[in-house]
Amino acid sequence: MFLTIGLLLASAGLIYLSCEIFVNGVEWLGRKLDISQTATGTILAAFGTALPESVVTLVATAFSDDDAQRQIGIGAALGGPLALSTVAYGVVGVCLLVYGRRLGRGPHAFIEVNGNRLSRDQAWFLGIFVFKVALGLLAFSVKPWLGFAFLAAYAGYFWTEMRSKTEAEEGELAPLRLRPRDKCPCLGWILLQTVLATAVIFIASRIFVSQLEAVGPWLGLSPQVTALLFSPIATELPETMNAVIWVRQGKERLALANISGAMMIQATIPTAFGLFFTPWLLDRTLLVAAGVTSLSIVFLFLAFRRGKVSGAMLSQVGWLYGIFAIVALIVH
């Protein structure tokens, strides 16, 4: 037990430190490639942290002969968006409250956000998400071919974000960690730092997930319930850590963009893998997860449409994950 707790704490700390290095590298990469700061969050940062999870889903669905492992892959495709839309945004809200006090902001003080862009992302996500849930209720022969539609949807999102106009940057860009004395480090050093940080995040996340699964039996939970409740939070920990770091640095736009971009990846790429290699049929618990996710997205869409949000407002979506946990335990 003590070894498990020690590994949990050590891997969580390693994820946080690696995310510090990752966000520094990915910001430099965005500047070097002349990409807008928002696109740096929605595309570069999101791709770096969500790609390992997508690979795990691919392995579970395509290269496993065990139906249980394939079901875990399907669950990951639903659990990731659930954790991001509730826990990750809720953590951003709490961080805005904590760090806002240091800046003299009250708990209900609003910060300006790109409301049109963020609300558009939520609307697109909700449309894609509802479609993929609907597919989970039906069985028909051509369903696997629809996986290409989800890949095309992300390609369209990627193209739109990369063509977005450059806006004024938030905060200051710290020196590259590998070359702190270089005012303009070369692309090779930037890529090396970003790739190494991503690799460490991936390895530490796998350790964190494996140790977290061992906690379930201590709480009297079955492996299935443990994976359903804890694994999504663990796998989305890097995105959440990135958001915490950027809010702490006063870069709220990057924090929100990173989560938004990660949600678009989770809504499309893992779903495509699930459609290609599994029957993609959802059980009752996954439908509960889908319902809670949709409710959270509707709340976020209405909040972002106003063009400004507060920490108190965003922190409320975190409670929805608790509601899901209670309902999931009852259903299971």
Coordinates of C-alpha atoms in Angstrom, one line a residue, residues 50-64 69 72-74 76 202 205-206 209 235 270 273:
A50 CA -3.7 13.7 -26.1
L51 CA -1.7 11.7 -28.6
P52 CA -0.4 9.2 -26.1
E53 CA -4.0 8.5 -24.9
S54 CA -5.1 8.0 -28.4
V55 CA -2.3 5.5 -29.0
V56 CA -3.5 3.6 -25.9
T57 CA -7.0 3.5 -27.3
L58 CA -5.7 2.3 -30.6
V59 CA -3.8 -0.5 -29.0
A60 CA -6.7 -1.6 -26.8
T61 CA -9.2 -1.7 -29.7
A62 CA -7.0 -2.8 -32.7
F63 CA -4.4 -5.2 -31.2
S64 CA -6.2 -6.9 -28.4
Q69 CA -9.8 -4.6 -23.2
I72 CA -11.9 -0.3 -21.9
G73 CA -10.9 1.3 -25.2
I74 CA -14.5 2.4 -25.8
A76 CA -11.7 5.7 -22.7
F202 CA 3.4 9.6 -21.2
S205 CA 0.9 8.9 -16.7
R206 CA 1.0 5.1 -17.4
V209 CA -2.9 4.9 -14.0
T235 CA -5.4 10.0 -18.3
P270 CA -10.3 7.7 -30.3
F273 CA -10.4 3.8 -33.7

